[in-house]
Amino acid sequence: VAVFAIGFLSLYLLNRAIAGIPLGTAYAVWTGIGAAGTALAGIAFYGAPATAVRVALLMGLVACIAGLKLHSA
């Protein structure tokens, strides 16, 4: 049940974001946050290695997501 609630909330927030920013930007931000969150969950809960390269790439991904959002505002 919780997974469906999270999925519904995620799609609802994507729908809200589309009202204020272009669809392409909203979708890129939505998928980027999902990818970064999944990678961080893997590190935190499933023992995925937190190498310097992986952390740097995640930071770069987050920076790109923020840049897309700031550029679209």
mmCIF file of N, CA, C and O in Angstrom:
data_model
loop_
_atom_site.group_PDB
_atom_site.id
_atom_site.type_symbol
_atom_site.label_atom_id
_atom_site.label_comp_id
_atom_site.label_asym_id
_atom_site.label_seq_id
_atom_site.Cartn_x
_atom_site.Cartn_y
_atom_site.Cartn_z
ATOM 1 N N VAL A 1 0.830 -1.197 0.000
ATOM 2 C CA VAL A 1 0.000 0.000 0.000
ATOM 3 C C VAL A 1 0.870 1.256 0.000
ATOM 4 O O VAL A 1 0.580 2.196 -0.714
ATOM 5 N N ALA A 2 1.940 1.240 0.791
ATOM 6 C CA ALA A 2 2.804 2.422 0.879
ATOM 7 C C ALA A 2 3.469 2.722 -0.457
ATOM 8 O O ALA A 2 3.636 3.889 -0.821
ATOM 9 N N VAL A 3 3.839 1.680 -1.205
ATOM 10 C CA VAL A 3 4.480 1.886 -2.501
ATOM 11 C C VAL A 3 3.521 2.590 -3.459
ATOM 12 O O VAL A 3 3.911 3.494 -4.192
ATOM 13 N N PHE A 4 2.262 2.192 -3.446
ATOM 14 C CA PHE A 4 1.278 2.845 -4.306
ATOM 15 C C PHE A 4 1.069 4.294 -3.894
ATOM 16 O O PHE A 4 0.913 5.166 -4.738
ATOM 17 N N ALA A 5 1.066 4.555 -2.606
ATOM 18 C CA ALA A 5 0.890 5.926 -2.123
ATOM 19 C C ALA A 5 2.062 6.792 -2.556
ATOM 20 O O ALA A 5 1.874 7.931 -2.993
ATOM 21 N N ILE A 6 3.267 6.257 -2.465
ATOM 22 C CA ILE A 6 4.454 7.012 -2.888
ATOM 23 C C ILE A 6 4.407 7.255 -4.395
ATOM 24 O O ILE A 6 4.706 8.354 -4.868
ATOM 25 N N GLY A 7 4.027 6.238 -5.157
ATOM 26 C CA GLY A 7 3.908 6.389 -6.609
ATOM 27 C C GLY A 7 2.872 7.426 -6.990
ATOM 28 O O GLY A 7 3.090 8.256 -7.872
ATOM 29 N N PHE A 8 1.725 7.370 -6.334
ATOM 30 C CA PHE A 8 0.663 8.346 -6.600
ATOM 31 C C PHE A 8 1.135 9.751 -6.263
ATOM 32 O O PHE A 8 0.934 10.690 -7.037
ATOM 33 N N LEU A 9 1.769 9.906 -5.108
ATOM 34 C CA LEU A 9 2.271 11.217 -4.701
ATOM 35 C C LEU A 9 3.304 11.733 -5.702
ATOM 36 O O LEU A 9 3.289 12.909 -6.077
ATOM 37 N N SER A 10 4.173 10.856 -6.156
ATOM 38 C CA SER A 10 5.197 11.246 -7.113
ATOM 39 C C SER A 10 4.576 11.746 -8.417
ATOM 40 O O SER A 10 4.961 12.794 -8.941
ATOM 41 N N LEU A 11 3.612 11.014 -8.943
ATOM 42 C CA LEU A 11 2.954 11.440 -10.178
ATOM 43 C C LEU A 11 2.137 12.716 -9.978
ATOM 44 O O LEU A 11 2.079 13.570 -10.860
ATOM 45 N N TYR A 12 1.512 12.835 -8.825
ATOM 46 C CA TYR A 12 0.759 14.053 -8.514
ATOM 47 C C TYR A 12 1.693 15.269 -8.508
ATOM 48 O O TYR A 12 1.371 16.316 -9.078
ATOM 49 N N LEU A 13 2.858 15.114 -7.866
ATOM 50 C CA LEU A 13 3.802 16.237 -7.811
ATOM 51 C C LEU A 13 4.375 16.546 -9.189
ATOM 52 O O LEU A 13 4.610 17.718 -9.513
ATOM 53 N N LEU A 14 4.587 15.523 -10.019
ATOM 54 C CA LEU A 14 5.028 15.771 -11.395
ATOM 55 C C LEU A 14 3.963 16.571 -12.133
ATOM 56 O O LEU A 14 4.281 17.534 -12.841
ATOM 57 N N ASN A 15 2.716 16.195 -11.965
ATOM 58 C CA ASN A 15 1.613 16.916 -12.603
ATOM 59 C C ASN A 15 1.575 18.377 -12.152
ATOM 60 O O ASN A 15 1.362 19.288 -12.958
ATOM 61 N N ARG A 16 1.789 18.607 -10.880
ATOM 62 C CA ARG A 16 1.816 19.986 -10.364
ATOM 63 C C ARG A 16 2.994 20.764 -10.950
ATOM 64 O O ARG A 16 2.878 21.949 -11.248
ATOM 65 N N ALA A 17 4.143 20.100 -11.078
ATOM 66 C CA ALA A 17 5.328 20.774 -11.610
ATOM 67 C C ALA A 17 5.123 21.195 -13.056
ATOM 68 O O ALA A 17 5.592 22.255 -13.470
ATOM 69 N N ILE A 18 4.409 20.373 -13.823
ATOM 70 C CA ILE A 18 4.174 20.688 -15.231
ATOM 71 C C ILE A 18 3.389 21.988 -15.382
ATOM 72 O O ILE A 18 3.528 22.695 -16.378
ATOM 73 N N ALA A 19 2.611 22.333 -14.384
ATOM 74 C CA ALA A 19 1.844 23.579 -14.449
ATOM 75 C C ALA A 19 2.754 24.804 -14.393
ATOM 76 O O ALA A 19 2.387 25.864 -14.883
ATOM 77 N N GLY A 20 3.947 24.666 -13.823
ATOM 78 C CA GLY A 20 4.811 25.821 -13.651
ATOM 79 C C GLY A 20 6.077 25.840 -14.485
ATOM 80 O O GLY A 20 6.665 26.895 -14.673
ATOM 81 N N ILE A 21 6.501 24.686 -14.984
ATOM 82 C CA ILE A 21 7.724 24.617 -15.784
ATOM 83 C C ILE A 21 7.465 23.730 -17.001
ATOM 84 O O ILE A 21 6.518 22.951 -17.006
ATOM 85 N N PRO A 22 8.298 23.830 -18.024
ATOM 86 C CA PRO A 22 8.091 23.013 -19.222
ATOM 87 C C PRO A 22 8.128 21.509 -18.914
ATOM 88 O O PRO A 22 8.831 21.064 -18.004
ATOM 89 N N LEU A 23 7.387 20.746 -19.696
ATOM 90 C CA LEU A 23 7.282 19.304 -19.491
ATOM 91 C C LEU A 23 8.649 18.624 -19.508
ATOM 92 O O LEU A 23 8.950 17.794 -18.648
ATOM 93 N N GLY A 24 9.490 18.959 -20.467
ATOM 94 C CA GLY A 24 10.805 18.328 -20.573
ATOM 95 C C GLY A 24 11.652 18.549 -19.332
ATOM 96 O O GLY A 24 12.298 17.636 -18.835
ATOM 97 N N THR A 25 11.628 19.757 -18.817
ATOM 98 C CA THR A 25 12.373 20.073 -17.607
ATOM 99 C C THR A 25 11.787 19.347 -16.412
ATOM 100 O O THR A 25 12.519 18.761 -15.608
ATOM 101 N N ALA A 26 10.465 19.346 -16.297
ATOM 102 C CA ALA A 26 9.813 18.669 -15.168
ATOM 103 C C ALA A 26 10.135 17.185 -15.170
ATOM 104 O O ALA A 26 10.459 16.603 -14.129
ATOM 105 N N TYR A 27 10.079 16.562 -16.339
ATOM 106 C CA TYR A 27 10.349 15.127 -16.417
ATOM 107 C C TYR A 27 11.818 14.837 -16.120
ATOM 108 O O TYR A 27 12.135 13.866 -15.438
ATOM 109 N N ALA A 28 12.724 15.669 -16.614
ATOM 110 C CA ALA A 28 14.152 15.471 -16.339
ATOM 111 C C ALA A 28 14.434 15.582 -14.848
ATOM 112 O O ALA A 28 15.183 14.776 -14.282
ATOM 113 N N VAL A 29 13.849 16.559 -14.203
ATOM 114 C CA VAL A 29 14.025 16.728 -12.759
ATOM 115 C C VAL A 29 13.423 15.538 -12.019
ATOM 116 O O VAL A 29 14.030 14.975 -11.114
ATOM 117 N N TRP A 30 12.238 15.113 -12.406
ATOM 118 C CA TRP A 30 11.536 13.999 -11.760
ATOM 119 C C TRP A 30 12.353 12.709 -11.852
ATOM 120 O O TRP A 30 12.556 12.022 -10.856
ATOM 121 N N THR A 31 12.841 12.394 -13.054
ATOM 122 C CA THR A 31 13.617 11.165 -13.209
ATOM 123 C C THR A 31 14.988 11.293 -12.552
ATOM 124 O O THR A 31 15.506 10.318 -11.997
ATOM 125 N N GLY A 32 15.579 12.472 -12.589
ATOM 126 C CA GLY A 32 16.880 12.665 -11.946
ATOM 127 C C GLY A 32 16.810 12.490 -10.441
ATOM 128 O O GLY A 32 17.679 11.856 -9.833
ATOM 129 N N ILE A 33 15.763 13.033 -9.833
ATOM 130 C CA ILE A 33 15.586 12.861 -8.389
ATOM 131 C C ILE A 33 15.369 11.390 -8.067
ATOM 132 O O ILE A 33 15.909 10.870 -7.085
ATOM 133 N N GLY A 34 14.601 10.705 -8.904
ATOM 134 C CA GLY A 34 14.385 9.274 -8.691
ATOM 135 C C GLY A 34 15.669 8.479 -8.809
ATOM 136 O O GLY A 34 15.943 7.582 -8.003
ATOM 137 N N ALA A 35 16.483 8.806 -9.807
ATOM 138 C CA ALA A 35 17.749 8.097 -9.992
ATOM 139 C C ALA A 35 18.707 8.366 -8.841
ATOM 140 O O ALA A 35 19.340 7.441 -8.314
ATOM 141 N N ALA A 36 18.824 9.611 -8.435
ATOM 142 C CA ALA A 36 19.713 9.951 -7.324
ATOM 143 C C ALA A 36 19.216 9.308 -6.027
ATOM 144 O O ALA A 36 20.008 8.764 -5.249
ATOM 145 N N GLY A 37 17.903 9.355 -5.803
ATOM 146 C CA GLY A 37 17.342 8.748 -4.600
ATOM 147 C C GLY A 37 17.558 7.255 -4.559
ATOM 148 O O GLY A 37 17.878 6.678 -3.506
ATOM 149 N N THR A 38 17.411 6.598 -5.693
ATOM 150 C CA THR A 38 17.631 5.158 -5.757
ATOM 151 C C THR A 38 19.094 4.826 -5.488
ATOM 152 O O THR A 38 19.404 3.881 -4.751
ATOM 153 N N ALA A 39 19.996 5.591 -6.061
ATOM 154 C CA ALA A 39 21.424 5.349 -5.824
ATOM 155 C C ALA A 39 21.782 5.576 -4.359
ATOM 156 O O ALA A 39 22.533 4.796 -3.769
ATOM 157 N N LEU A 40 21.242 6.629 -3.768
ATOM 158 C CA LEU A 40 21.512 6.895 -2.350
ATOM 159 C C LEU A 40 20.908 5.824 -1.448
ATOM 160 O O LEU A 40 21.526 5.426 -0.448
ATOM 161 N N ALA A 41 19.726 5.334 -1.796
ATOM 162 C CA ALA A 41 19.123 4.239 -1.022
ATOM 163 C C ALA A 41 19.973 2.984 -1.132
ATOM 164 O O ALA A 41 20.144 2.249 -0.150
ATOM 165 N N GLY A 42 20.529 2.739 -2.303
ATOM 166 C CA GLY A 42 21.416 1.591 -2.479
ATOM 167 C C GLY A 42 22.646 1.690 -1.601
ATOM 168 O O GLY A 42 23.079 0.698 -1.005
ATOM 169 N N ILE A 43 23.191 2.885 -1.502
ATOM 170 C CA ILE A 43 24.362 3.095 -0.647
ATOM 171 C C ILE A 43 23.978 2.956 0.822
ATOM 172 O O ILE A 43 24.654 2.286 1.599
ATOM 173 N N ALA A 44 22.864 3.589 1.209
ATOM 174 C CA ALA A 44 22.469 3.630 2.618
ATOM 175 C C ALA A 44 21.942 2.300 3.137
ATOM 176 O O ALA A 44 22.228 1.928 4.278
ATOM 177 N N PHE A 45 21.188 1.574 2.317
ATOM 178 C CA PHE A 45 20.483 0.400 2.837
ATOM 179 C C PHE A 45 20.928 -0.933 2.261
ATOM 180 O O PHE A 45 20.661 -1.980 2.856
ATOM 181 N N TYR A 46 21.576 -0.930 1.110
ATOM 182 C CA TYR A 46 21.885 -2.199 0.446
ATOM 183 C C TYR A 46 23.368 -2.442 0.219
ATOM 184 O O TYR A 46 23.745 -3.335 -0.523
ATOM 185 N N GLY A 47 24.194 -1.646 0.830
ATOM 186 C CA GLY A 47 25.629 -1.896 0.777
ATOM 187 C C GLY A 47 26.298 -1.585 -0.547
ATOM 188 O O GLY A 47 27.390 -2.079 -0.806
ATOM 189 N N ALA A 48 25.671 -0.778 -1.382
ATOM 190 C CA ALA A 48 26.331 -0.366 -2.626
ATOM 191 C C ALA A 48 27.550 0.481 -2.260
ATOM 192 O O ALA A 48 27.515 1.246 -1.290
ATOM 193 N N PRO A 49 28.638 0.327 -2.999
ATOM 194 C CA PRO A 49 29.842 1.082 -2.643
ATOM 195 C C PRO A 49 29.660 2.584 -2.827
ATOM 196 O O PRO A 49 29.060 3.026 -3.802
ATOM 197 N N ALA A 50 30.158 3.354 -1.866
ATOM 198 C CA ALA A 50 30.103 4.815 -1.934
ATOM 199 C C ALA A 50 31.483 5.331 -2.315
ATOM 200 O O ALA A 50 32.142 6.020 -1.550
ATOM 201 N N THR A 51 31.902 4.992 -3.522
ATOM 202 C CA THR A 51 33.220 5.419 -3.980
ATOM 203 C C THR A 51 33.219 6.919 -4.264
ATOM 204 O O THR A 51 32.154 7.531 -4.443
ATOM 205 N N ALA A 52 34.398 7.484 -4.318
ATOM 206 C CA ALA A 52 34.521 8.920 -4.581
ATOM 207 C C ALA A 52 33.928 9.275 -5.940
ATOM 208 O O ALA A 52 33.257 10.308 -6.083
ATOM 209 N N VAL A 53 34.132 8.427 -6.928
ATOM 210 C CA VAL A 53 33.597 8.696 -8.269
ATOM 211 C C VAL A 53 32.070 8.661 -8.244
ATOM 212 O O VAL A 53 31.407 9.537 -8.804
ATOM 213 N N ARG A 54 31.497 7.668 -7.580
ATOM 214 C CA ARG A 54 30.035 7.560 -7.501
ATOM 215 C C ARG A 54 29.436 8.780 -6.796
ATOM 216 O O ARG A 54 28.452 9.355 -7.256
ATOM 217 N N VAL A 55 30.021 9.168 -5.690
ATOM 218 C CA VAL A 55 29.519 10.327 -4.940
ATOM 219 C C VAL A 55 29.666 11.600 -5.784
ATOM 220 O O VAL A 55 28.747 12.421 -5.835
ATOM 221 N N ALA A 56 30.781 11.746 -6.468
ATOM 222 C CA ALA A 56 30.980 12.922 -7.319
ATOM 223 C C ALA A 56 29.962 12.967 -8.452
ATOM 224 O O ALA A 56 29.413 14.035 -8.767
ATOM 225 N N LEU A 57 29.685 11.821 -9.058
ATOM 226 C CA LEU A 57 28.702 11.785 -10.135
ATOM 227 C C LEU A 57 27.296 12.080 -9.615
ATOM 228 O O LEU A 57 26.508 12.762 -10.288
ATOM 229 N N LEU A 58 26.959 11.583 -8.433
ATOM 230 C CA LEU A 58 25.662 11.909 -7.840
ATOM 231 C C LEU A 58 25.552 13.401 -7.545
ATOM 232 O O LEU A 58 24.499 14.009 -7.775
ATOM 233 N N MET A 59 26.626 13.989 -7.049
ATOM 234 C CA MET A 59 26.621 15.426 -6.792
ATOM 235 C C MET A 59 26.453 16.199 -8.099
ATOM 236 O O MET A 59 25.749 17.218 -8.151
ATOM 237 N N GLY A 60 27.102 15.726 -9.156
ATOM 238 C CA GLY A 60 26.938 16.351 -10.466
ATOM 239 C C GLY A 60 25.514 16.242 -10.972
ATOM 240 O O GLY A 60 24.968 17.191 -11.540
ATOM 241 N N LEU A 61 24.888 15.084 -10.745
ATOM 242 C CA LEU A 61 23.495 14.891 -11.148
ATOM 243 C C LEU A 61 22.579 15.853 -10.413
ATOM 244 O O LEU A 61 21.725 16.507 -11.018
ATOM 245 N N VAL A 62 22.778 15.972 -9.119
ATOM 246 C CA VAL A 62 21.966 16.893 -8.320
ATOM 247 C C VAL A 62 22.196 18.338 -8.776
ATOM 248 O O VAL A 62 21.244 19.124 -8.879
ATOM 249 N N ALA A 63 23.432 18.688 -9.086
ATOM 250 C CA ALA A 63 23.725 20.036 -9.575
ATOM 251 C C ALA A 63 23.030 20.295 -10.911
ATOM 252 O O ALA A 63 22.491 21.388 -11.132
ATOM 253 N N CYS A 64 23.012 19.300 -11.784
ATOM 254 C CA CYS A 64 22.333 19.460 -13.078
ATOM 255 C C CYS A 64 20.825 19.590 -12.892
ATOM 256 O O CYS A 64 20.182 20.390 -13.578
ATOM 257 N N ILE A 65 20.255 18.822 -11.978
ATOM 258 C CA ILE A 65 18.824 18.928 -11.691
ATOM 259 C C ILE A 65 18.500 20.334 -11.193
ATOM 260 O O ILE A 65 17.550 20.976 -11.654
ATOM 261 N N ALA A 66 19.301 20.826 -10.257
ATOM 262 C CA ALA A 66 19.077 22.173 -9.730
ATOM 263 C C ALA A 66 19.234 23.215 -10.829
ATOM 264 O O ALA A 66 18.459 24.178 -10.920
ATOM 265 N N GLY A 67 20.227 23.041 -11.693
ATOM 266 C CA GLY A 67 20.438 23.968 -12.799
ATOM 267 C C GLY A 67 19.267 24.004 -13.763
ATOM 268 O O GLY A 67 18.841 25.078 -14.195
ATOM 269 N N LEU A 68 18.727 22.839 -14.082
ATOM 270 C CA LEU A 68 17.537 22.799 -14.952
ATOM 271 C C LEU A 68 16.371 23.534 -14.322
ATOM 272 O O LEU A 68 15.671 24.304 -14.989
ATOM 273 N N LYS A 69 16.162 23.285 -13.054
ATOM 274 C CA LYS A 69 15.043 23.935 -12.365
ATOM 275 C C LYS A 69 15.248 25.445 -12.303
ATOM 276 O O LYS A 69 14.336 26.225 -12.575
ATOM 277 N N LEU A 70 16.449 25.886 -11.956
ATOM 278 C CA LEU A 70 16.720 27.319 -11.845
ATOM 279 C C LEU A 70 16.628 28.015 -13.192
ATOM 280 O O LEU A 70 16.170 29.151 -13.289
ATOM 281 N N HIS A 71 17.053 27.345 -14.239
ATOM 282 C CA HIS A 71 17.022 27.925 -15.576
ATOM 283 C C HIS A 71 15.580 28.030 -16.100
ATOM 284 O O HIS A 71 15.271 28.914 -16.896
ATOM 285 N N SER A 72 14.700 27.154 -15.636
ATOM 286 C CA SER A 72 13.316 27.142 -16.118
ATOM 287 C C SER A 72 12.424 28.095 -15.347
ATOM 288 O O SER A 72 11.309 28.356 -15.762
ATOM 289 N N ALA A 73 12.886 28.569 -14.217
ATOM 290 C CA ALA A 73 12.031 29.400 -13.339
ATOM 291 C C ALA A 73 11.795 30.753 -13.881
ATOM 292 O O ALA A 73 11.974 31.333 -14.757
#
